[in-house]
Short mmCIF file of C-alpha atoms and ligand atoms in Angstrom, two decimals:
data_model
loop_
_atom_site.label_atom_id
_atom_site.label_comp_id
_atom_site.label_asym_id
_atom_site.label_seq_id
_atom_site.Cartn_x
_atom_site.Cartn_y
_atom_site.Cartn_z
CA MET A 1 34.52 151.10 -38.66
CA THR A 2 31.95 148.50 -37.95
CA HIS A 3 29.42 148.26 -35.15
CA ALA A 4 28.41 144.70 -36.03
CA THR A 5 27.80 142.54 -33.01
CA LEU A 6 30.61 140.33 -31.93
CA THR A 7 29.40 136.76 -32.31
CA PRO A 8 32.36 134.62 -31.33
CA ASP A 9 30.12 131.70 -30.36
CA ALA A 10 29.28 131.04 -33.98
CA LYS A 11 31.44 128.45 -35.75
CA PRO A 12 33.59 129.87 -38.52
CA GLU A 13 31.82 129.08 -41.78
CA THR A 14 34.91 129.23 -43.89
CA ALA A 15 38.48 128.23 -43.22
CA PRO A 16 40.71 131.08 -42.01
CA ALA A 17 41.93 133.30 -44.83
CA ALA A 18 45.18 132.17 -46.39
CA GLN A 19 48.20 134.16 -45.29
CA ASP A 20 50.41 135.59 -47.96
CA GLY A 21 53.24 137.09 -46.00
CA GLY A 22 50.97 139.44 -44.04
CA GLN A 23 49.56 141.10 -47.14
CA SER A 24 45.96 140.06 -46.63
CA ARG A 25 45.55 139.91 -42.87
CA LYS A 26 42.05 140.77 -41.81
CA VAL A 27 41.05 142.77 -38.75
CA PHE A 28 37.71 142.98 -36.98
CA VAL A 29 37.34 146.03 -34.75
CA LYS A 30 34.77 146.18 -31.96
CA THR A 31 34.28 149.48 -30.18
CA TYR A 32 32.73 150.21 -26.79
CA GLY A 33 32.43 153.44 -24.84
CA CYS A 34 32.38 157.04 -25.97
CA GLN A 35 32.77 158.78 -29.32
CA MET A 36 36.47 159.19 -28.67
CA ASN A 37 36.83 155.44 -28.80
CA VAL A 38 34.97 155.44 -32.12
CA TYR A 39 37.42 158.01 -33.46
CA ASP A 40 40.44 156.13 -32.06
CA SER A 41 39.22 152.89 -33.60
CA GLU A 42 39.07 154.60 -36.98
CA ARG A 43 42.61 155.90 -36.57
CA MET A 44 43.91 152.45 -35.50
CA GLY A 45 42.02 150.92 -38.42
CA ASP A 46 43.75 153.34 -40.80
CA ALA A 47 47.15 152.41 -39.35
CA LEU A 48 46.44 148.71 -39.78
CA VAL A 49 45.25 149.19 -43.35
CA ARG A 50 48.50 150.97 -44.12
CA ASP A 51 50.23 147.98 -42.57
CA GLY A 52 48.54 145.62 -45.05
CA TYR A 53 45.39 144.71 -43.16
CA GLN A 54 41.91 144.73 -44.53
CA THR A 55 38.94 145.49 -42.22
CA VAL A 56 36.15 142.89 -42.02
CA ASP A 57 32.66 142.85 -40.49
CA THR A 58 32.69 139.55 -38.62
CA VAL A 59 34.94 137.83 -36.10
CA GLU A 60 34.76 134.70 -38.25
CA ALA A 61 36.54 136.43 -41.12
CA ALA A 62 39.23 138.00 -38.93
CA ASP A 63 42.86 137.11 -38.22
CA LEU A 64 43.05 139.91 -35.67
CA ILE A 65 40.31 140.94 -33.27
CA LEU A 66 40.81 144.40 -31.82
CA ILE A 67 38.53 145.31 -28.92
CA ASN A 68 38.46 148.98 -27.95
CA THR A 69 37.19 149.05 -24.39
CA CYS A 70 35.52 151.35 -21.86
CA HIS A 71 36.16 151.46 -18.13
CA ILE A 72 33.68 154.13 -17.07
CA ARG A 73 31.30 151.84 -15.14
CA GLU A 74 31.71 148.33 -13.77
CA LYS A 75 29.36 146.80 -16.33
CA ALA A 76 31.30 148.27 -19.24
CA ALA A 77 34.56 146.88 -17.91
CA GLU A 78 33.17 143.42 -17.11
CA LYS A 79 31.71 143.03 -20.59
CA VAL A 80 35.25 142.78 -21.91
CA TYR A 81 36.05 139.70 -19.86
CA SER A 82 32.93 137.77 -20.83
CA GLN A 83 33.78 138.51 -24.41
CA LEU A 84 37.38 137.44 -24.02
CA GLY A 85 36.10 134.16 -22.57
CA ARG A 86 34.18 133.48 -25.78
CA LEU A 87 37.15 134.51 -27.90
CA ALA A 88 39.37 132.02 -26.06
CA LYS A 89 37.16 129.23 -27.37
CA LEU A 90 37.26 130.60 -30.90
CA LYS A 91 41.02 130.92 -30.77
CA ARG A 92 41.46 127.30 -29.61
CA GLU A 93 39.31 126.07 -32.50
CA ARG A 94 41.16 128.23 -34.99
CA ASN A 95 44.57 127.20 -33.80
CA ALA A 96 43.53 123.54 -33.93
CA GLU A 97 42.84 124.15 -37.63
CA GLY A 98 46.31 125.65 -38.03
CA GLY A 99 45.23 129.29 -37.90
CA ASP A 100 46.82 132.01 -35.80
CA LEU A 101 44.05 134.25 -34.53
CA MET A 102 45.33 137.24 -32.56
CA VAL A 103 43.46 139.28 -29.96
CA ALA A 104 44.34 142.85 -28.98
CA VAL A 105 42.69 144.87 -26.23
CA ALA A 106 42.87 148.67 -26.54
CA GLY A 107 41.12 151.50 -24.73
CA CYS A 108 40.45 152.45 -21.14
CA VAL A 109 40.28 148.92 -19.67
CA ALA A 110 43.65 148.23 -21.28
CA GLN A 111 45.08 151.32 -19.61
CA ALA A 112 43.48 150.64 -16.22
CA GLU A 113 44.29 146.94 -15.96
CA GLY A 114 47.37 146.43 -18.14
CA GLN A 115 49.11 143.11 -17.46
CA GLU A 116 46.15 141.93 -15.32
CA ILE A 117 44.15 141.43 -18.54
CA ILE A 118 46.59 138.84 -19.86
CA ARG A 119 46.69 137.14 -16.44
CA ARG A 120 42.88 136.84 -16.35
CA ALA A 121 42.50 136.21 -20.09
CA PRO A 122 45.61 134.57 -21.61
CA VAL A 123 43.85 134.64 -25.00
CA VAL A 124 45.00 138.25 -25.28
CA ASP A 125 48.20 138.88 -27.25
CA VAL A 126 48.41 142.67 -27.03
CA VAL A 127 47.21 145.18 -24.42
CA ILE A 128 47.52 148.74 -25.64
CA GLY A 129 46.48 151.93 -23.80
CA PRO A 130 44.94 155.02 -25.43
CA GLN A 131 48.18 157.03 -25.61
CA THR A 132 50.23 154.37 -27.42
CA TYR A 133 48.10 153.55 -30.48
CA HIS A 134 50.85 154.67 -32.85
CA ARG A 135 52.82 151.69 -31.55
CA LEU A 136 50.11 149.17 -32.44
CA PRO A 137 51.63 147.79 -35.68
CA GLU A 138 54.97 147.26 -33.93
CA ALA A 139 53.26 145.67 -30.90
CA LEU A 140 51.45 143.24 -33.21
CA ALA A 141 54.69 142.33 -34.92
CA ARG A 142 56.27 141.53 -31.55
CA ALA A 143 53.22 139.48 -30.55
CA ARG A 144 53.50 137.50 -33.77
CA ASN A 145 56.95 136.44 -32.57
CA GLY A 146 55.34 134.95 -29.49
CA GLU A 147 55.76 137.83 -27.06
CA SER A 148 52.77 139.03 -25.03
CA VAL A 149 52.87 142.80 -25.27
CA VAL A 150 51.60 145.39 -22.78
CA GLU A 151 51.92 149.05 -23.85
CA THR A 152 50.43 151.37 -21.23
CA GLU A 153 52.87 154.22 -20.93
CA PHE A 154 52.08 157.87 -21.39
CA PRO A 155 54.83 158.62 -23.93
CA ALA A 156 56.03 162.16 -24.66
CA GLU A 157 55.36 161.90 -28.39
CA ASP A 158 51.91 162.63 -29.82
CA LYS A 159 50.21 159.42 -30.91
CA PHE A 160 48.27 161.20 -33.66
CA ASP A 161 51.54 162.34 -35.27
CA GLY A 162 52.54 158.69 -35.44
CA LEU A 163 49.28 157.53 -37.02
CA PRO A 164 48.59 157.92 -40.73
CA ASN A 165 46.01 160.41 -42.01
CA ALA A 166 42.82 158.71 -43.07
CA PRO A 167 42.86 157.99 -46.82
CA GLU A 168 40.12 159.82 -48.75
CA LYS A 169 38.40 156.54 -49.53
CA ALA A 170 38.08 155.69 -45.83
CA ILE A 171 36.71 159.16 -44.98
CA ARG A 172 34.10 158.85 -47.73
CA ALA A 173 33.06 155.41 -46.52
CA ARG A 174 32.48 156.80 -43.02
CA GLY A 175 29.95 159.34 -44.21
CA VAL A 176 29.23 163.05 -44.23
CA ALA A 177 29.39 163.60 -40.47
CA ALA A 178 32.77 162.95 -38.83
CA PHE A 179 34.50 163.06 -35.46
CA LEU A 180 37.71 164.98 -34.89
CA THR A 181 39.55 164.71 -31.56
CA VAL A 182 40.98 168.10 -30.52
CA GLN A 183 41.64 167.49 -26.83
CA GLU A 184 42.24 164.43 -24.75
CA GLY A 185 42.64 163.55 -21.10
CA CYS A 186 41.44 165.25 -17.97
CA ASP A 187 42.91 167.10 -14.99
CA LYS A 188 39.63 167.60 -13.15
CA PHE A 189 39.56 164.43 -11.04
CA CYS A 190 35.88 164.19 -10.24
CA THR A 191 35.84 161.71 -7.36
CA PHE A 192 33.68 159.13 -9.19
CA CYS A 193 35.61 159.06 -12.46
CA VAL A 194 38.35 156.89 -13.99
CA VAL A 195 39.03 159.07 -17.03
CA PRO A 196 41.97 161.07 -15.60
CA TYR A 197 43.68 157.72 -14.90
CA THR A 198 42.82 156.00 -18.18
CA ARG A 199 43.31 158.88 -20.61
CA GLY A 200 46.00 160.76 -18.73
CA ALA A 201 46.57 164.49 -18.36
CA GLU A 202 44.72 167.07 -20.39
CA VAL A 203 46.40 167.63 -23.78
CA SER A 204 45.25 169.90 -26.61
CA ARG A 205 46.15 169.09 -30.21
CA PRO A 206 47.85 171.98 -32.07
CA VAL A 207 45.78 174.27 -34.31
CA ASP A 208 47.59 173.37 -37.57
CA ARG A 209 46.96 169.63 -37.08
CA ILE A 210 43.29 170.23 -36.37
CA LEU A 211 42.84 172.57 -39.36
CA GLY A 212 44.71 170.16 -41.64
CA GLU A 213 42.51 167.29 -40.60
CA ALA A 214 39.32 169.33 -40.94
CA GLU A 215 40.36 170.39 -44.45
CA ARG A 216 41.01 166.80 -45.47
CA LEU A 217 37.61 165.81 -44.11
CA ALA A 218 35.93 168.62 -46.04
CA GLU A 219 37.70 167.66 -49.26
CA ALA A 220 36.39 164.11 -48.86
CA GLY A 221 32.81 165.31 -48.62
CA VAL A 222 32.32 165.70 -44.86
CA ARG A 223 29.89 168.52 -44.06
CA GLU A 224 29.55 168.18 -40.30
CA ILE A 225 32.35 167.75 -37.78
CA THR A 226 32.01 166.99 -34.10
CA LEU A 227 35.05 168.11 -32.13
CA LEU A 228 35.84 165.62 -29.40
CA GLY A 229 37.52 165.92 -26.03
CA GLN A 230 36.96 164.63 -22.51
CA ASN A 231 36.94 168.33 -21.64
CA VAL A 232 36.61 169.70 -25.12
CA ASN A 233 35.98 173.26 -24.02
CA ALA A 234 39.25 173.24 -22.07
CA TRP A 235 40.98 173.06 -25.47
CA HIS A 236 43.51 175.83 -25.99
CA GLY A 237 46.35 176.46 -28.39
CA LYS A 238 48.47 179.00 -30.18
CA GLY A 239 46.36 180.49 -32.93
CA ALA A 240 47.37 181.44 -36.46
CA ASP A 241 47.47 185.06 -35.25
CA GLY A 242 50.02 184.21 -32.54
CA ARG A 243 47.46 184.68 -29.76
CA GLU A 244 46.30 181.98 -27.36
CA TRP A 245 43.03 180.56 -28.66
CA GLY A 246 40.26 178.80 -26.79
CA LEU A 247 37.62 176.57 -28.32
CA GLY A 248 35.50 179.60 -29.32
CA GLU A 249 38.30 180.96 -31.54
CA LEU A 250 39.02 177.49 -32.94
CA VAL A 251 35.38 176.98 -33.91
CA ARG A 252 35.34 180.43 -35.55
CA ARG A 253 38.34 179.45 -37.69
CA LEU A 254 36.93 176.01 -38.54
CA ALA A 255 33.69 177.61 -39.68
CA THR A 256 35.61 179.38 -42.47
CA ILE A 257 36.65 176.07 -44.07
CA LYS A 258 34.77 175.58 -47.31
CA GLY A 259 32.48 172.57 -47.08
CA ILE A 260 32.28 172.47 -43.27
CA ASP A 261 28.71 173.66 -42.74
CA ARG A 262 28.02 172.28 -39.31
CA ILE A 263 30.15 172.11 -36.20
CA ARG A 264 29.42 170.42 -32.88
CA TYR A 265 31.60 169.64 -29.87
CA THR A 266 31.44 167.28 -26.91
CA THR A 267 31.90 166.92 -23.91
CA SER A 268 32.02 170.21 -22.09
CA HIS A 269 32.67 170.97 -18.46
CA PRO A 270 30.67 173.85 -16.94
CA ARG A 271 33.82 175.47 -15.56
CA ASP A 272 35.40 175.79 -19.01
CA MET A 273 32.44 177.41 -20.75
CA ASP A 274 34.00 180.81 -21.48
CA ASP A 275 32.62 184.01 -23.01
CA ALA A 276 34.30 183.47 -26.39
CA LEU A 277 32.61 180.09 -26.78
CA ILE A 278 29.24 181.47 -25.73
CA ALA A 279 29.74 184.32 -28.23
CA ALA A 280 30.49 181.74 -30.93
CA HIS A 281 27.07 180.22 -30.26
CA ARG A 282 25.55 183.67 -30.71
CA ASP A 283 27.43 184.55 -33.91
CA LEU A 284 28.10 181.42 -35.94
CA PRO A 285 25.35 179.78 -37.95
CA GLU A 286 27.73 176.83 -38.46
CA LEU A 287 27.86 176.13 -34.73
CA MET A 288 24.84 173.94 -34.07
CA PRO A 289 22.47 175.01 -31.27
CA TYR A 290 23.10 171.96 -29.15
CA LEU A 291 25.18 171.65 -26.02
CA HIS A 292 26.02 168.62 -23.92
CA LEU A 293 26.82 170.15 -20.54
CA PRO A 294 26.90 167.53 -17.78
CA VAL A 295 26.10 168.66 -14.25
CA GLN A 296 25.88 165.21 -12.55
CA SER A 297 23.82 166.40 -9.55
CA GLY A 298 21.65 169.28 -8.41
CA SER A 299 22.79 169.11 -4.79
CA ASP A 300 25.64 171.39 -3.72
CA ARG A 301 26.66 168.95 -1.01
CA ILE A 302 27.01 166.15 -3.55
CA LEU A 303 28.64 168.38 -6.17
CA LYS A 304 31.26 169.24 -3.56
CA ALA A 305 31.84 165.59 -2.68
CA MET A 306 32.13 164.87 -6.41
CA ASN A 307 34.78 167.61 -6.70
CA ARG A 308 32.87 169.25 -9.56
CA ARG A 309 33.94 172.67 -8.27
CA HIS A 310 30.72 174.47 -9.13
CA THR A 311 27.32 174.83 -7.44
CA ALA A 312 23.89 174.08 -8.83
CA ALA A 313 23.07 177.80 -8.90
CA GLU A 314 26.26 178.56 -10.87
CA TYR A 315 25.29 175.93 -13.41
CA VAL A 316 21.75 177.32 -13.79
CA LYS A 317 23.19 180.83 -14.18
CA LEU A 318 25.57 179.59 -16.85
CA VAL A 319 22.67 177.97 -18.72
CA GLU A 320 20.82 181.31 -18.59
CA ARG A 321 23.84 183.11 -20.10
CA ILE A 322 24.11 180.53 -22.87
CA ARG A 323 20.39 180.77 -23.62
CA ALA A 324 20.58 184.56 -23.69
CA ALA A 325 23.22 184.23 -26.44
CA ARG A 326 21.46 181.46 -28.35
CA PRO A 327 17.80 181.19 -27.26
CA ASP A 328 16.97 178.02 -29.21
CA ILE A 329 19.92 175.97 -27.91
CA ALA A 330 19.05 172.39 -26.98
CA LEU A 331 20.66 171.29 -23.73
CA SER A 332 21.70 167.83 -22.81
CA GLY A 333 23.48 166.50 -19.74
CA ASP A 334 24.77 163.58 -17.69
CA PHE A 335 23.47 162.65 -14.25
CA ILE A 336 24.67 160.23 -11.62
CA VAL A 337 22.19 159.01 -9.00
CA GLY A 338 23.24 157.30 -5.78
CA PHE A 339 26.65 158.91 -5.33
CA PRO A 340 27.90 158.08 -1.79
CA GLY A 341 26.01 160.13 0.81
CA GLU A 342 23.16 161.11 -1.53
CA THR A 343 19.96 161.52 0.54
CA ASP A 344 16.38 161.83 -0.65
CA ALA A 345 16.72 165.59 -0.24
CA ASP A 346 19.88 165.65 -2.40
CA PHE A 347 18.12 163.65 -5.06
CA GLU A 348 15.14 166.01 -4.93
CA ASP A 349 17.60 168.87 -5.61
CA THR A 350 18.63 167.03 -8.79
CA MET A 351 14.99 166.63 -9.86
CA GLN A 352 14.45 170.33 -9.14
CA LEU A 353 17.46 171.34 -11.25
CA VAL A 354 16.17 169.23 -14.15
CA ARG A 355 12.74 170.86 -13.90
CA GLU A 356 14.37 174.27 -13.90
CA VAL A 357 16.78 173.73 -16.79
CA ARG A 358 14.48 171.68 -19.07
CA TYR A 359 16.69 169.35 -21.10
CA ALA A 360 16.20 168.25 -24.69
CA SER A 361 17.83 164.96 -23.71
CA ALA A 362 20.13 163.56 -21.03
CA PHE A 363 22.05 160.47 -19.98
CA THR A 364 21.37 159.08 -16.53
CA PHE A 365 23.54 156.60 -14.64
CA LYS A 366 23.55 154.78 -11.33
CA TYR A 367 26.75 155.50 -9.46
CA SER A 368 29.19 152.66 -10.08
CA ILE A 369 32.13 152.13 -7.72
CA ARG A 370 35.41 152.46 -9.61
CA PRO A 371 38.42 150.99 -7.79
CA GLY A 372 41.16 153.54 -7.29
CA THR A 373 38.90 156.59 -7.36
CA PRO A 374 38.20 158.56 -4.14
CA GLY A 375 34.46 157.78 -4.37
CA ALA A 376 35.13 154.08 -3.93
CA ASP A 377 36.31 154.63 -0.34
CA MET A 378 33.64 157.10 0.69
CA GLU A 379 31.16 156.33 3.44
CA GLY A 380 27.44 156.23 2.80
CA GLN A 381 27.39 154.02 -0.30
CA VAL A 382 23.78 153.97 -1.47
CA ASP A 383 21.68 150.79 -1.68
CA GLU A 384 21.21 149.36 -5.16
CA ALA A 385 17.41 149.39 -4.72
CA VAL A 386 17.46 153.10 -3.87
CA LYS A 387 19.64 153.83 -6.91
CA THR A 388 17.24 151.89 -9.12
CA GLU A 389 14.25 153.82 -7.79
CA ARG A 390 15.93 157.23 -8.21
CA LEU A 391 17.15 156.37 -11.69
CA ALA A 392 13.61 155.45 -12.77
CA GLN A 393 12.19 158.72 -11.41
CA LEU A 394 14.86 160.84 -13.06
CA GLN A 395 14.59 159.00 -16.36
CA ASP A 396 10.86 159.47 -16.31
CA LEU A 397 11.21 163.23 -15.87
CA ILE A 398 13.83 163.49 -18.60
CA ASN A 399 11.78 161.37 -21.02
CA GLN A 400 8.86 163.74 -20.47
CA GLN A 401 11.12 166.68 -21.28
CA THR A 402 12.53 165.00 -24.40
CA ARG A 403 9.01 164.30 -25.67
CA ALA A 404 7.91 167.86 -24.89
CA PHE A 405 10.92 169.18 -26.78
CA GLY A 406 10.01 167.00 -29.78
CA ARG A 407 6.42 168.24 -29.74
CA GLU A 408 7.57 171.87 -29.58
CA CYS A 409 9.59 171.25 -32.74
CA VAL A 410 6.53 170.36 -34.82
CA GLY A 411 5.89 173.05 -37.40
CA LYS A 412 9.43 174.43 -37.21
CA VAL A 413 11.45 174.84 -40.40
CA VAL A 414 15.02 173.56 -40.07
CA ASP A 415 18.04 172.58 -42.13
CA LEU A 416 18.61 168.87 -42.22
CA LEU A 417 21.86 167.15 -43.17
CA LEU A 418 20.96 163.92 -44.95
CA GLU A 419 23.34 161.34 -43.47
CA LYS A 420 22.30 157.86 -44.54
CA PRO A 421 19.44 155.67 -45.75
CA GLY A 422 16.56 155.24 -43.32
CA ARG A 423 15.29 151.90 -42.09
CA ASN A 424 13.02 151.74 -45.13
CA THR A 425 14.62 152.14 -48.54
CA ASP A 426 12.27 154.97 -49.47
CA GLN A 427 13.46 157.03 -46.50
CA LEU A 428 16.55 159.02 -45.59
CA PHE A 429 17.91 159.71 -42.13
CA GLY A 430 19.26 163.07 -41.04
CA ARG A 431 19.82 165.16 -37.94
CA SER A 432 18.17 168.40 -36.97
CA PRO A 433 20.36 171.24 -35.70
CA TRP A 434 19.31 170.02 -32.21
CA LEU A 435 20.72 166.57 -32.97
CA GLN A 436 17.33 164.87 -33.15
CA PRO A 437 17.06 161.98 -35.60
CA VAL A 438 14.76 162.99 -38.48
CA ILE A 439 13.23 160.76 -41.15
CA VAL A 440 12.30 162.13 -44.57
CA ASP A 441 11.20 160.80 -47.95
CA ALA A 442 14.22 159.55 -49.96
CA LYS A 443 13.15 161.63 -52.97
CA LEU A 444 13.95 164.73 -50.95
CA GLY A 445 17.65 164.74 -51.75
CA GLU A 446 20.97 162.90 -51.78
CA ILE A 447 23.13 161.87 -48.86
CA GLY A 448 25.33 164.86 -48.03
CA ASP A 449 22.69 167.43 -49.01
CA ILE A 450 21.48 169.95 -46.50
CA VAL A 451 17.78 170.40 -47.16
CA ARG A 452 15.24 172.77 -45.67
CA VAL A 453 12.38 170.86 -44.08
CA ARG A 454 9.38 171.38 -41.85
CA ILE A 455 9.00 169.04 -38.87
CA THR A 456 5.61 167.40 -39.24
CA GLN A 457 5.28 164.95 -36.36
CA PRO A 458 7.17 163.34 -33.51
CA GLY A 459 7.72 159.59 -33.91
CA THR A 460 8.84 157.00 -31.37
CA THR A 461 12.53 157.25 -32.18
CA GLY A 462 12.73 160.61 -33.90
CA LEU A 463 10.87 163.20 -35.90
CA TYR A 464 9.29 163.17 -39.35
CA ALA A 465 9.67 166.08 -41.74
CA GLU A 466 8.69 167.24 -45.23
CA LEU A 467 10.38 169.44 -47.80
CA VAL A 468 9.78 173.18 -47.70
CA GLU A 469 9.53 174.49 -51.25
N1 LIG B 501 34.25 164.37 -19.38
C1 LIG B 501 32.89 164.25 -19.27
C2 LIG B 501 32.38 162.90 -18.83
C3 LIG B 501 33.00 161.67 -19.30
S1 LIG B 501 32.31 160.21 -18.61
C4 LIG B 501 32.41 165.27 -18.28
O1 LIG B 501 33.14 165.69 -17.41
O2 LIG B 501 31.26 165.61 -18.34
C5 LIG B 501 30.64 160.28 -19.11
C6 LIG B 501 29.67 160.25 -18.01
O3 LIG B 501 29.70 159.01 -17.34
C7 LIG B 501 29.89 161.27 -16.91
O4 LIG B 501 29.43 162.53 -17.25
C8 LIG B 501 29.15 160.66 -15.76
O5 LIG B 501 27.81 161.08 -15.73
C9 LIG B 501 29.22 159.17 -16.03
N2 LIG B 501 30.11 158.50 -15.08
C10 LIG B 501 31.43 158.66 -14.94
N3 LIG B 501 31.90 157.89 -13.94
C11 LIG B 501 30.84 157.23 -13.43
C12 LIG B 501 30.67 156.29 -12.37
N4 LIG B 501 31.69 155.91 -11.61
N5 LIG B 501 29.42 155.81 -12.13
C13 LIG B 501 28.38 156.22 -12.87
N6 LIG B 501 28.48 157.09 -13.89
C14 LIG B 501 29.69 157.61 -14.17
FE1 LIG B 502 35.65 162.47 -15.48
FE2 LIG B 502 35.17 164.75 -14.26
FE3 LIG B 502 37.16 164.57 -16.01
FE4 LIG B 502 34.64 164.50 -16.85
S1 LIG B 502 35.64 166.25 -15.84
S2 LIG B 502 36.32 163.17 -17.49
S3 LIG B 502 33.64 163.41 -15.22
S4 LIG B 502 37.05 163.53 -14.06
FE1 LIG B 503 34.87 154.92 -21.52
FE2 LIG B 503 37.33 155.71 -21.72
FE3 LIG B 503 35.46 156.94 -23.11
S1 LIG B 503 36.36 155.00 -19.89
S2 LIG B 503 33.71 156.74 -21.76
S3 LIG B 503 36.08 154.85 -23.34
S4 LIG B 503 37.22 157.88 -22.15
#
C-alpha cells in the first residue's frame, strides 16, 4: 500500500499502459482516515492483484484510482470532492488520448453519501461501502461495461471471507509490523459520531479466522500485530475451549503464536475495558504497555450529552486500575473541544482531567458537525473562535505532557523492534514499547530484529537510543 501523495494535476509523462485483456491493469490506491482504512486498502489491493491488477505508486501510471475515504470530520469528507475535481480533468485528458481511466470511491464517505457522490462528481465509476469490498472486482467489471455502480448495502456475508488472504510476498513487502482487523462497526452511537452509520453494527471476526491470519503474518516475518476495531475491546467470540472469549483471552492466545512478539490493539472504549484485558496487561510481556483510551471530555454534563455513558471519575478510576496492573503503561486518548453546550467550566474540567491522567500522547479535535448525527441538531453550537482557542490550550498541555514523557524515558533500557530505514541511510527506525518513534544507528541490527537499547535523548520527532551490550 502506498501513501504517496495524489498529484492528479501533473500531466501524465508516459502514455497510458497498453491493455492486454485486463492482464496488466494498474491500480493506484490512496488511503485517508484511520488504520482500519489502511488495512482495508491492503485487503482490496490483494483482491485486485488476484484479479490481474498491479499496484503502482502514482496516479499517472494508473488505469484505476481507488480512493479509500474518511467521513469522521467535515474536512476529511470535503477533501474527497476537491480531489475528485482534479481527477475529472485527468480522466478527460486520458480519455481524449484513447485511455479508459476508472475511478472508484470506497470507505466511509462512500457509505455515507452513496449515489450522491456520482451526482456531484460524475468522474466516479464505482462507489463501494466498507462492508461490500469483496464485491469490488465484480463492481469494476460492471463499471467497465458502462454501468455506474453503487454498492452500499450491509450484506449478511462476511466481506473478509470473500477477500483473498494476502500472499506472503505482499505481507513481506508491508513490513514487520502489521494490522489485523478483529472487530468492526459500532453500536455505541456517541452523538457526535458517524461511525455507527458508516461502518454498521458491531461485528466480531471469529477466533479461527483471526488465528489463521496471525499465523500467516508470523510465517511471513511479522513480529508485531496491532489488532484493529472501532471498539476493539468489545470483541468477543467462541474460544477454542468452547467458552466465550473477550479480547483479553484472544490476546493471550495470540501471544502463544511463534514469531508474534508484540501485540497492540486500538481503539478501545472505556466501558469495554474488562478485568481479563487488564489482567492481560499485567501478565503478558507480549502485550505492549500502551493504551489508546479516548475519553473525549472531562465534563460529566458533556459526556452525558455525547452519550458516552461514563463519567469523568469513572474514567479516572479505570485508569488507576489499569496502572495498578501495569504501572509503566503509556496512555493516549482522543478529545473533542467545542461540543454543543460546552462552557468554559466544562472545558476546564477537560483540562483538569488531562492534568490528572497525564497522557503520553493524545489526539485533539474541534467538534465538527456531522449531518444525520444527534449532535448536529443540538442547541448551543460553539463559536469557531472559541473552539480554536480551546484546542490551542489543550494541545499545549498535551504537548507538554508528551515532552515530559519523552524526557522521563531517557536512561531507560527497552526492547526496540527495528521496522524500517531511518531518514538517513546510516539510521534505523523502530518503536519503543510505548509506541514512541526511536532512531538508532543502522549497524545496530537488521529490520525485524528486536534489540535491547538505552534511550539516550529526546529529539524533535522521537527518541534516540544506543545498544546495550
Ligand atoms: N471508536 C473510537 C473513535 C473513532 S473516531 C472511540 O470510540 O474512541 C476517532 C476520533 O475522532 C474520536 O475518538 C473523536 O475524538 C473524533 N471524532 C469523532 N467524531 C467527531 C466529530 N464529529 N468532530 C470532531 N471529532 C470527532
Ligand atoms: Fe464513534 Fe462513539 Fe462508536 Fe467510537 S464509540 S466509533 S466515538 S460512536
Ligand atoms: Fe474515518 Fe471511517 Fe475510520 S469515518 S476514522 S475511515 S471508520
